[in-house]
XYZ file of N, CA, C and O in Angstrom:
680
model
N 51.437 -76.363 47.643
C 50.018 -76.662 47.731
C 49.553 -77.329 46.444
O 50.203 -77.005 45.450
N 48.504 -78.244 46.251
C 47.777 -78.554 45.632
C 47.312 -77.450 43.987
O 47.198 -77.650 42.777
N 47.190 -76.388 44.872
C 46.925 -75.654 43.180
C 48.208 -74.988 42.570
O 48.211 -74.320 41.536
N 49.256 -75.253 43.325
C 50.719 -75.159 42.803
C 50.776 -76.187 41.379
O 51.723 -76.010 40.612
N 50.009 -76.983 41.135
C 50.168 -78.296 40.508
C 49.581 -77.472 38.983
O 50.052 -77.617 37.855
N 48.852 -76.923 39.245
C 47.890 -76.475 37.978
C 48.839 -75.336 37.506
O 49.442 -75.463 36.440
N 49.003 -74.075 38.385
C 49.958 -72.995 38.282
C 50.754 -72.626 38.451
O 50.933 -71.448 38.760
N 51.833 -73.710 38.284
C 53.405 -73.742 38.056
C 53.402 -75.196 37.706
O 53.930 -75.984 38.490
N 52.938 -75.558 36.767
C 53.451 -77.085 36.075
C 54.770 -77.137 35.363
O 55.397 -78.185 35.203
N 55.066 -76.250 35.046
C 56.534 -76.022 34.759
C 57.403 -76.297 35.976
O 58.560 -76.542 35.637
N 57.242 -76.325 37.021
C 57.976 -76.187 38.280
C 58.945 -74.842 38.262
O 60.059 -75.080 38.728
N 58.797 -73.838 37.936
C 59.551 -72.563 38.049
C 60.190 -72.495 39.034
O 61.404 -72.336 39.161
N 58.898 -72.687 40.268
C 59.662 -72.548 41.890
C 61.090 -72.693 41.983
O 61.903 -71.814 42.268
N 61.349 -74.164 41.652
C 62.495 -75.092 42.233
C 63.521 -73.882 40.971
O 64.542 -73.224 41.171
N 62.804 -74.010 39.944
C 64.366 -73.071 39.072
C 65.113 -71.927 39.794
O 66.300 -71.830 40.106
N 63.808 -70.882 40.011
C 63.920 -69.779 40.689
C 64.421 -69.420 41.750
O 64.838 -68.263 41.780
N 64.541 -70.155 42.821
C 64.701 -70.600 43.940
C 66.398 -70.992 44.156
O 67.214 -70.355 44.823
N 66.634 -72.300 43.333
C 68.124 -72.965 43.065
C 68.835 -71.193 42.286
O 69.812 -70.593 42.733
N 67.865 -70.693 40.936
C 69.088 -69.311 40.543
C 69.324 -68.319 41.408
O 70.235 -67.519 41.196
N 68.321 -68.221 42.787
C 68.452 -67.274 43.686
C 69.295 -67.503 44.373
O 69.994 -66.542 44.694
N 69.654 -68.907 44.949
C 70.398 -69.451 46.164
C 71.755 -69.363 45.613
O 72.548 -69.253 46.548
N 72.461 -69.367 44.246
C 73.685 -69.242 43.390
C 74.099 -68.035 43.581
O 75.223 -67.750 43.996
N 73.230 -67.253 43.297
C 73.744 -65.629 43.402
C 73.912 -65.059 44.793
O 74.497 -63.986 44.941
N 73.468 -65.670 45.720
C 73.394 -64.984 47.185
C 75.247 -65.700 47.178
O 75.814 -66.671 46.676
N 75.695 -64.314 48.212
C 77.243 -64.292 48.811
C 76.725 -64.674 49.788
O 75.559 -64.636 50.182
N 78.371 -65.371 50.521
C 78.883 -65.726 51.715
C 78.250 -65.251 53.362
O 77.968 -65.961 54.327
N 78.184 -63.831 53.184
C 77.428 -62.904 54.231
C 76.100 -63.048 54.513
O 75.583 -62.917 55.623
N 75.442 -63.381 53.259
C 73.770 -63.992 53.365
C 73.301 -65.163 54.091
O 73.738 -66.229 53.658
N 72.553 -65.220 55.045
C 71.605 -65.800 55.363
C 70.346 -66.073 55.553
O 69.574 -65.356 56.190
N 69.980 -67.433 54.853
C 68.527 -67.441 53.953
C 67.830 -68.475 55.158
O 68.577 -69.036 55.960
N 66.890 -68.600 55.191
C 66.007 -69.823 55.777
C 64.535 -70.067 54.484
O 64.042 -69.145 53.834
N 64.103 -71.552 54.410
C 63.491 -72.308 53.784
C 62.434 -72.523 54.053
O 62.325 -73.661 54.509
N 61.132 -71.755 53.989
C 59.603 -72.554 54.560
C 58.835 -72.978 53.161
O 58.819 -72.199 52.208
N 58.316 -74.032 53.119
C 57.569 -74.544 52.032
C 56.099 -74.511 52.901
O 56.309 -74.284 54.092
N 54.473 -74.710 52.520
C 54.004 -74.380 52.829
C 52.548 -75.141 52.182
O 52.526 -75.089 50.952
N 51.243 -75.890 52.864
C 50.397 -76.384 52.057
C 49.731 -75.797 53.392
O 49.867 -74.660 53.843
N 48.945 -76.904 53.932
C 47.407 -76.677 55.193
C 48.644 -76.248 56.456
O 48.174 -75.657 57.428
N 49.691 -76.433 56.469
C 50.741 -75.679 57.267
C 52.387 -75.642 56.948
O 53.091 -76.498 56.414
N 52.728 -74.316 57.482
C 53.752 -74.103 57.069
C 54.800 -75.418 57.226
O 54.177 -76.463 57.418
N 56.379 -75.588 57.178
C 56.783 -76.431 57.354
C 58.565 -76.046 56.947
O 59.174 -76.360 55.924
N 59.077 -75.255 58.174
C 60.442 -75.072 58.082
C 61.448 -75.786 57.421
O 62.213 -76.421 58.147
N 61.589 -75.822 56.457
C 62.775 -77.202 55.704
C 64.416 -76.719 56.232
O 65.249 -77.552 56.587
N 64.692 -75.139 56.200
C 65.993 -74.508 56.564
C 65.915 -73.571 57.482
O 65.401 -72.510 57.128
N 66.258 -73.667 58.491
C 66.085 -72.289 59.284
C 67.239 -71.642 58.861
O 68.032 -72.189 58.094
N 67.430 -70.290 59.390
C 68.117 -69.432 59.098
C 69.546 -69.726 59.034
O 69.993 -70.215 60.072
N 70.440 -69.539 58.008
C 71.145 -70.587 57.861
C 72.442 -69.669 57.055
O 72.201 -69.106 55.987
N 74.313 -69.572 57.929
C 74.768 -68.684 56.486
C 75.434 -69.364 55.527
O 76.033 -70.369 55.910
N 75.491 -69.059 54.287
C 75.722 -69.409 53.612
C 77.347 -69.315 53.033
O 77.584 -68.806 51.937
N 78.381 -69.850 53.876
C 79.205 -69.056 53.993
C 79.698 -70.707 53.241
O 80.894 -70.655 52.953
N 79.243 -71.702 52.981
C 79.597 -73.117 52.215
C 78.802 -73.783 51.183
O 77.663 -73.489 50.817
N 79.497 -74.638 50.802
C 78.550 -74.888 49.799
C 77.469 -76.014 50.394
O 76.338 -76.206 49.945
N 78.135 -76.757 51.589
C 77.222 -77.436 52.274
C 75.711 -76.709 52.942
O 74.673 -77.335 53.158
N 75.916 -75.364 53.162
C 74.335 -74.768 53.653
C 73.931 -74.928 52.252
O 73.175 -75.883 52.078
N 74.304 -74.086 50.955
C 73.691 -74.282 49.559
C 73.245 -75.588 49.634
O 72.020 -75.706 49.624
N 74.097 -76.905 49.728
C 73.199 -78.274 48.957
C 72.137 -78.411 50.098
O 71.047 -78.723 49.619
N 72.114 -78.259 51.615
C 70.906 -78.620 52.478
C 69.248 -77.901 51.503
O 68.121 -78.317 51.235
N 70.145 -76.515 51.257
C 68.489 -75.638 50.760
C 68.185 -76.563 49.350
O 67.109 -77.071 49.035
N 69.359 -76.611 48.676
C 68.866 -77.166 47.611
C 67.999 -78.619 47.337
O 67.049 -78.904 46.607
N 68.941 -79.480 48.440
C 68.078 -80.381 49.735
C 66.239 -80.486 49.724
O 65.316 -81.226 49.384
N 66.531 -79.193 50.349
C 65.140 -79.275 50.679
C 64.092 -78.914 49.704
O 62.902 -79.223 49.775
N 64.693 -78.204 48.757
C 63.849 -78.204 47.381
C 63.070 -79.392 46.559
O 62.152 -79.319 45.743
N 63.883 -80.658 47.156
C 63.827 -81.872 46.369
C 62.087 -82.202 46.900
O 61.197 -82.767 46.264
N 62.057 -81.648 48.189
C 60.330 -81.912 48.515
C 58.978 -81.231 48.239
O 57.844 -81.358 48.701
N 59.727 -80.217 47.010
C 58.076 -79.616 47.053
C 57.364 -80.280 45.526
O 57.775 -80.178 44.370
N 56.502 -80.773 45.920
C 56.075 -81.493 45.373
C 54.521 -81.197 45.085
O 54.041 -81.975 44.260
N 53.719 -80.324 45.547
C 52.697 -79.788 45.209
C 51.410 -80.686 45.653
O 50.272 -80.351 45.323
N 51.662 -81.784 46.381
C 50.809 -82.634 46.883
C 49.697 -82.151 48.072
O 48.695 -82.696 48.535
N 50.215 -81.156 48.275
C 49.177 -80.243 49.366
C 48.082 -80.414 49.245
O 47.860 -80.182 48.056
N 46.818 -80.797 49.915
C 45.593 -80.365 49.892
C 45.204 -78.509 50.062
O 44.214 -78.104 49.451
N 45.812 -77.767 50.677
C 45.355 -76.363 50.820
C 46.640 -75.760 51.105
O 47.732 -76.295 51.300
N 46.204 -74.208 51.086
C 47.237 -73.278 50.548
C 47.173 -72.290 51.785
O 46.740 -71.162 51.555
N 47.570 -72.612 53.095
C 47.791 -71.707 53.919
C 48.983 -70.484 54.303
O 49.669 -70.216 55.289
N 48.806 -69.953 52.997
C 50.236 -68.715 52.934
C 50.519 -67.858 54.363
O 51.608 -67.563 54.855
N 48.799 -67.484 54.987
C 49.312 -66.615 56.215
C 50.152 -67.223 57.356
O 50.689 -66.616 58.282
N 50.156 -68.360 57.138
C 50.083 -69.027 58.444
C 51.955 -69.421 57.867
O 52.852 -69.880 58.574
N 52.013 -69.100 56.644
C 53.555 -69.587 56.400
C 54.696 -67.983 56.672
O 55.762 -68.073 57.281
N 54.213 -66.744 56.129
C 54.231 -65.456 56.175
C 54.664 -65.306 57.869
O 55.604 -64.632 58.292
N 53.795 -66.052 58.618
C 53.602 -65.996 60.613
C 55.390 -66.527 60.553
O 56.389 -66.012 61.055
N 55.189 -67.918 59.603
C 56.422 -68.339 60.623
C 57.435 -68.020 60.389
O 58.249 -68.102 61.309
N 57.957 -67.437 58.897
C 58.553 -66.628 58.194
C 59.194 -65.386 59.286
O 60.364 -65.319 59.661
N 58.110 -64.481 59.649
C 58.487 -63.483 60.459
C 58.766 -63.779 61.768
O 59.039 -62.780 62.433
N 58.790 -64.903 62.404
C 59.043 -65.410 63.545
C 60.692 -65.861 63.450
O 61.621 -65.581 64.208
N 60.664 -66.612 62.295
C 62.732 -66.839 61.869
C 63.343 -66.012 62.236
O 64.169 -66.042 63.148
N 62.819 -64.544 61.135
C 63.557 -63.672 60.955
C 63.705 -62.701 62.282
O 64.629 -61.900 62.422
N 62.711 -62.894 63.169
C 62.483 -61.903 64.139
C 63.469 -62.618 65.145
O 64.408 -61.950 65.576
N 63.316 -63.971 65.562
C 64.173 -64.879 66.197
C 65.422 -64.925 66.178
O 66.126 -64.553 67.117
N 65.924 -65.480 64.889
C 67.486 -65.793 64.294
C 67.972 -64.493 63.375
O 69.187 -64.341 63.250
N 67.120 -63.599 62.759
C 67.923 -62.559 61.952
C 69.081 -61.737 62.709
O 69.063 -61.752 63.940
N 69.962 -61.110 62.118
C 70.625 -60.649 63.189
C 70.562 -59.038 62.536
O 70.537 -58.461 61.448
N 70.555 -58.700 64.296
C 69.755 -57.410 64.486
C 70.306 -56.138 63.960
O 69.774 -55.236 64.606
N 71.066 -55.687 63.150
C 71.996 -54.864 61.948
C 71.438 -55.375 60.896
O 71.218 -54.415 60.157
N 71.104 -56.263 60.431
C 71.209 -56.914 58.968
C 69.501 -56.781 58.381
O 68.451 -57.231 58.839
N 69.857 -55.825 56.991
C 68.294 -55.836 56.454
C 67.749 -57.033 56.137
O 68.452 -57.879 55.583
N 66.556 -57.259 56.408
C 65.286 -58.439 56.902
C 64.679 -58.278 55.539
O 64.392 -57.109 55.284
N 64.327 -59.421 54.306
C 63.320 -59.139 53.182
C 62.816 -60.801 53.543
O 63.616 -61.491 54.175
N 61.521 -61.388 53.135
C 60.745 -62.338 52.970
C 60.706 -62.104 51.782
O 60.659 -60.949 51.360
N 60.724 -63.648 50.642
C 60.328 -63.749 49.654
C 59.347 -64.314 49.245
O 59.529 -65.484 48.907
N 58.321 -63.900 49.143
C 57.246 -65.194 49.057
C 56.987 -65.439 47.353
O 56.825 -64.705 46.378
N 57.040 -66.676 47.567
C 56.934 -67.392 45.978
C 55.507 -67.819 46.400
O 55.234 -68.481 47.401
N 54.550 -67.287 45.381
C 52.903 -67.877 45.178
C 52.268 -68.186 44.290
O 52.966 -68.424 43.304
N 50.879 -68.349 44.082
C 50.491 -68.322 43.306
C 48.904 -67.903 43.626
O 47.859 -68.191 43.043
N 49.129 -67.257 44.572
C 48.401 -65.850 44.530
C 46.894 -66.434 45.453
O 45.941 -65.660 45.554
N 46.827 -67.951 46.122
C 45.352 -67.812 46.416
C 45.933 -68.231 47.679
O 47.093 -68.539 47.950
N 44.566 -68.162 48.612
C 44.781 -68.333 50.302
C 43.579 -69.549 50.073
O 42.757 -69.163 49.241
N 43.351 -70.595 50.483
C 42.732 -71.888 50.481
C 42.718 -72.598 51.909
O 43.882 -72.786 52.262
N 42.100 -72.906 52.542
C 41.961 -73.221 53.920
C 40.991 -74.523 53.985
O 40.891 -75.333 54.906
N 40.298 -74.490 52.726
C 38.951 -75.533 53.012
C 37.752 -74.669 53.354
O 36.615 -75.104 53.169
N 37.982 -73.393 53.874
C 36.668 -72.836 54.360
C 36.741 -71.684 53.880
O 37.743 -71.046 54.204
N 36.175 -71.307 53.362
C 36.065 -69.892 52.631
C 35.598 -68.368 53.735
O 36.080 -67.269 53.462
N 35.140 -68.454 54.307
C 34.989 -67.324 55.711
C 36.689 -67.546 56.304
O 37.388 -66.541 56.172
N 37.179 -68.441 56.759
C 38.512 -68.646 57.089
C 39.159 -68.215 56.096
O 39.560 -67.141 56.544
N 39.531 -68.285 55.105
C 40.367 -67.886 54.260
C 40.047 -66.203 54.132
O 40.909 -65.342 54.309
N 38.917 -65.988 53.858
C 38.657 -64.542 53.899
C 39.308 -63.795 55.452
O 39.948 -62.744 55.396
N 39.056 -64.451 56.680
C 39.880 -64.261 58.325
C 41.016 -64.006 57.874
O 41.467 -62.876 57.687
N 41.724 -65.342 57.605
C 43.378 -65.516 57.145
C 43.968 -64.123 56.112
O 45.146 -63.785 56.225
N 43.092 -63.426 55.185
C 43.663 -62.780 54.668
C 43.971 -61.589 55.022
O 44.954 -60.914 54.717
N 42.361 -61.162 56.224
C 42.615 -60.135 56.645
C 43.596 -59.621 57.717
O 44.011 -58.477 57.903
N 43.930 -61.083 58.551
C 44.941 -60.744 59.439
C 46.418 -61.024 58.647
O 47.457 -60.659 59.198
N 46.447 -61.601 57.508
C 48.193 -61.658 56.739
C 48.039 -59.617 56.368
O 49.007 -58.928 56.690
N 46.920 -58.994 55.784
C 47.118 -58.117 55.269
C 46.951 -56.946 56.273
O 47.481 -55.915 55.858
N 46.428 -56.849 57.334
C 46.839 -55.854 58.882
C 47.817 -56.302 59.523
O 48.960 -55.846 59.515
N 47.406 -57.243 60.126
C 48.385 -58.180 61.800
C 49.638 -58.222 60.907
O 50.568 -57.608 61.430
N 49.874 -58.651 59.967
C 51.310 -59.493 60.036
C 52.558 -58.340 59.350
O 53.721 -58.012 59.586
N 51.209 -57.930 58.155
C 52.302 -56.794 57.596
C 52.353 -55.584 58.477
O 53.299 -54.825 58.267
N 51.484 -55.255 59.455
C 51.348 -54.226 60.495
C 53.405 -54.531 60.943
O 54.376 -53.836 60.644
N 53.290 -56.259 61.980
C 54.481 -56.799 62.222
C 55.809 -56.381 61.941
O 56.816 -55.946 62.499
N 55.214 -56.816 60.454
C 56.683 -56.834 59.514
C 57.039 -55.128 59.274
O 57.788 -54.708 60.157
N 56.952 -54.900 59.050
C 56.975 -52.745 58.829
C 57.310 -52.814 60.657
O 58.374 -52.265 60.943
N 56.816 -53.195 61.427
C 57.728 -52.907 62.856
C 58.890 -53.464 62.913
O 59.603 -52.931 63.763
N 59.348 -54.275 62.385
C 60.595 -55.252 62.110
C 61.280 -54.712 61.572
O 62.442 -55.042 61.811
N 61.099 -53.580 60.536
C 61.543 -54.037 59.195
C 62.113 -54.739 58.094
O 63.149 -54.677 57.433
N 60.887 -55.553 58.131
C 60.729 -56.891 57.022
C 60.067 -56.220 55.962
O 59.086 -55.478 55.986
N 60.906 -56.685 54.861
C 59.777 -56.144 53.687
C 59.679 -57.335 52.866
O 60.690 -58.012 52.679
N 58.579 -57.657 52.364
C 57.765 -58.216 51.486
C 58.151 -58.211 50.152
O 57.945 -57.176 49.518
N 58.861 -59.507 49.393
C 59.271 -59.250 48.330
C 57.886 -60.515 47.296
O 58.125 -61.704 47.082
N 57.071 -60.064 47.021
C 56.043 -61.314 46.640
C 56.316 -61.793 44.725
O 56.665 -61.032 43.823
N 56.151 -62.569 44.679
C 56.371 -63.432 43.226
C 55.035 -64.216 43.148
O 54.658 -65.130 43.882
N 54.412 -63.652 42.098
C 53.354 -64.758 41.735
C 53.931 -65.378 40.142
O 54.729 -64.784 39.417
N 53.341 -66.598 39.881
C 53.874 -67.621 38.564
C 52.440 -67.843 37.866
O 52.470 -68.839 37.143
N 51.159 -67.173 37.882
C 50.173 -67.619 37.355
C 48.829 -66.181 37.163
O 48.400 -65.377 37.990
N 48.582 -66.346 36.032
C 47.651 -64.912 35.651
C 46.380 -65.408 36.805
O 45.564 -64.547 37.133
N 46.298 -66.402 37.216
C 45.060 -66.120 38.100
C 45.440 -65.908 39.589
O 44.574 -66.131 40.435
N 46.694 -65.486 39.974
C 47.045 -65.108 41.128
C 46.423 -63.743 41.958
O 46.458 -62.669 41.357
N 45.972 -63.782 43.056
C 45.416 -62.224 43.273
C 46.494 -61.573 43.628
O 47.155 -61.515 44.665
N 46.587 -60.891 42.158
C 47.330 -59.245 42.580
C 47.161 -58.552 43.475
O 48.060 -58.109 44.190
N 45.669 -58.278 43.625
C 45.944 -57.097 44.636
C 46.188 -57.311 46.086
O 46.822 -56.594 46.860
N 45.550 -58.460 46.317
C 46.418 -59.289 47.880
C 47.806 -59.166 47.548
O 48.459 -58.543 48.385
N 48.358 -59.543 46.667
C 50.047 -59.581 46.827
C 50.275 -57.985 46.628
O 50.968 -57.353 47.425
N 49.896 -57.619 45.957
C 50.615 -56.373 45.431
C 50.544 -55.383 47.455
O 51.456 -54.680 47.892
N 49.479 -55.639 48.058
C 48.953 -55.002 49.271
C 49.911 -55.779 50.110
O 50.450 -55.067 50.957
N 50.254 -56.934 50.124
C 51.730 -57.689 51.108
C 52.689 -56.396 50.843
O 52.917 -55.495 51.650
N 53.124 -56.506 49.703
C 54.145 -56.044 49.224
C 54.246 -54.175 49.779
O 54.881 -53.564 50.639
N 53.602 -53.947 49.107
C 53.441 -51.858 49.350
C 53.148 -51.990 50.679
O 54.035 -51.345 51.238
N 52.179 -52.601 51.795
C 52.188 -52.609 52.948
C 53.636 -52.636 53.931
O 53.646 -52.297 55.114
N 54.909 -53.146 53.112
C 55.777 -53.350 53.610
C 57.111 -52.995 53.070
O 58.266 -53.391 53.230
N 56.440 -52.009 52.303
C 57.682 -51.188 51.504
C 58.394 -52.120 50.971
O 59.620 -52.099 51.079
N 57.801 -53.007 50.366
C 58.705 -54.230 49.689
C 58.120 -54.019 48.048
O 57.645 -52.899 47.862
N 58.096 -54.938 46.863
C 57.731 -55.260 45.784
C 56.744 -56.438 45.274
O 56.650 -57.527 45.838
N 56.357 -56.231 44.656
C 55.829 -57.543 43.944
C 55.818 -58.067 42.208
O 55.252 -57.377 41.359
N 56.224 -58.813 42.010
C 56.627 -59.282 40.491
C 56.163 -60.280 40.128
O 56.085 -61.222 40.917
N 55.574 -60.423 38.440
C 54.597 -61.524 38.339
C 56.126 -62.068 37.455
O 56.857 -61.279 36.858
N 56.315 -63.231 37.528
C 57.128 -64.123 36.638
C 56.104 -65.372 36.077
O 55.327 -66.060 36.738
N 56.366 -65.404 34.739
C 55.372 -66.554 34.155
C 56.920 -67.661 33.852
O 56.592 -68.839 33.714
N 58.066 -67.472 33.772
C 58.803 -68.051 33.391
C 60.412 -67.986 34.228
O 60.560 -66.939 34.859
N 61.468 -68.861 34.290
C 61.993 -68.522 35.263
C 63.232 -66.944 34.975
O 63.697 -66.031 35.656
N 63.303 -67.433 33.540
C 64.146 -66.210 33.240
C 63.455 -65.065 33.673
O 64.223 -64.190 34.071
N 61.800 -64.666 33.750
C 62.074 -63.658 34.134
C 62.232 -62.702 36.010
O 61.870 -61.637 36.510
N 63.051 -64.043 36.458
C 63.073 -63.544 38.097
C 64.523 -63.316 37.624
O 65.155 -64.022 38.410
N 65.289 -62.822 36.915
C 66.877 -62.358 36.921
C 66.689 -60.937 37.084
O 67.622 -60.215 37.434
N 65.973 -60.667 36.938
C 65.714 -58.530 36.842
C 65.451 -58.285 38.334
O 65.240 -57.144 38.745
């Protein structure tokens, strides 16, 4: 999105993202949504059992570019749990990672206030029936915590602020 530009000018994402995709084994399978006024699948669920799935994700990294006009996270979170609910396979623990920067932006401010309330009942209600848990990353002190931190504990998952990329290794 667009205010990705202001609060991650460093581009952390793409670091964070490429050191995550290195460390995941063979057995893992990841899928790719990037996300502005709508979500936008770059990898579906995908294993990583080559280095050819690695360069597609890494691939698709090459497009985020922060050119977004708005920041529709719920609507990326929807399709997120739709992958995993779809293609995950049904033994294998389910986590979403969401990389943010903490605001919901729609253009309309009553909508965005809608959007948050159904990411923070409807979806995490979802995900806890799934069991999907919520792993949230914000990159910017003006991110709302307590929306993420409420993704996160709603779904027996975590949330971690990283200002830098070293600190997503912990």
């Amino acid at each position: 999105s667009g205010s990705m530009k202001q609060n991650d000018p460093r581009r952390l994402t793409r670091q964070v993202v490429t050191q995550f995709l290195e460390g995941m084994g063979a057995n893992t399978r990841l899928a790719m949504i990037v996300f502005d006024q709508e979500p936008h699948l770059i990898e579906p669920l995908t294993a990583l059992d080559n280095q050819n799935a690695k360069a597609r994700l890494r691939k698709g990294l090459d497009g985020l570019n922060y050119q977004g006009r708005y920041t529709d996270s719920p609507a990326a979170i929807e399709r997120a749990l739709y992958e995993l609910k779809s293609h995950g396979r049904e033994q294998a623990g389910k986590i979403l990672i969401f990389l943010t920067d903490g605001i919901v932006d729609t253009g309309d401010k009553a909508r965005d206030r809608e959007k948050e309330q159904w990411l923070k009942d409807n979806l995490t209600a979802e995900s806890r029936k799934l069991g999907i848990r919520l792993f949230t990353i914000a990159f910017t002190e003006r991110a709302d915590y307590q929306f993420i931190q409420t993704l996160a504990l709603n779904t027996a998952g975590e949330y971690f602020r990283a200002y830098q990329a070293e600190d997503i290794e912990g």
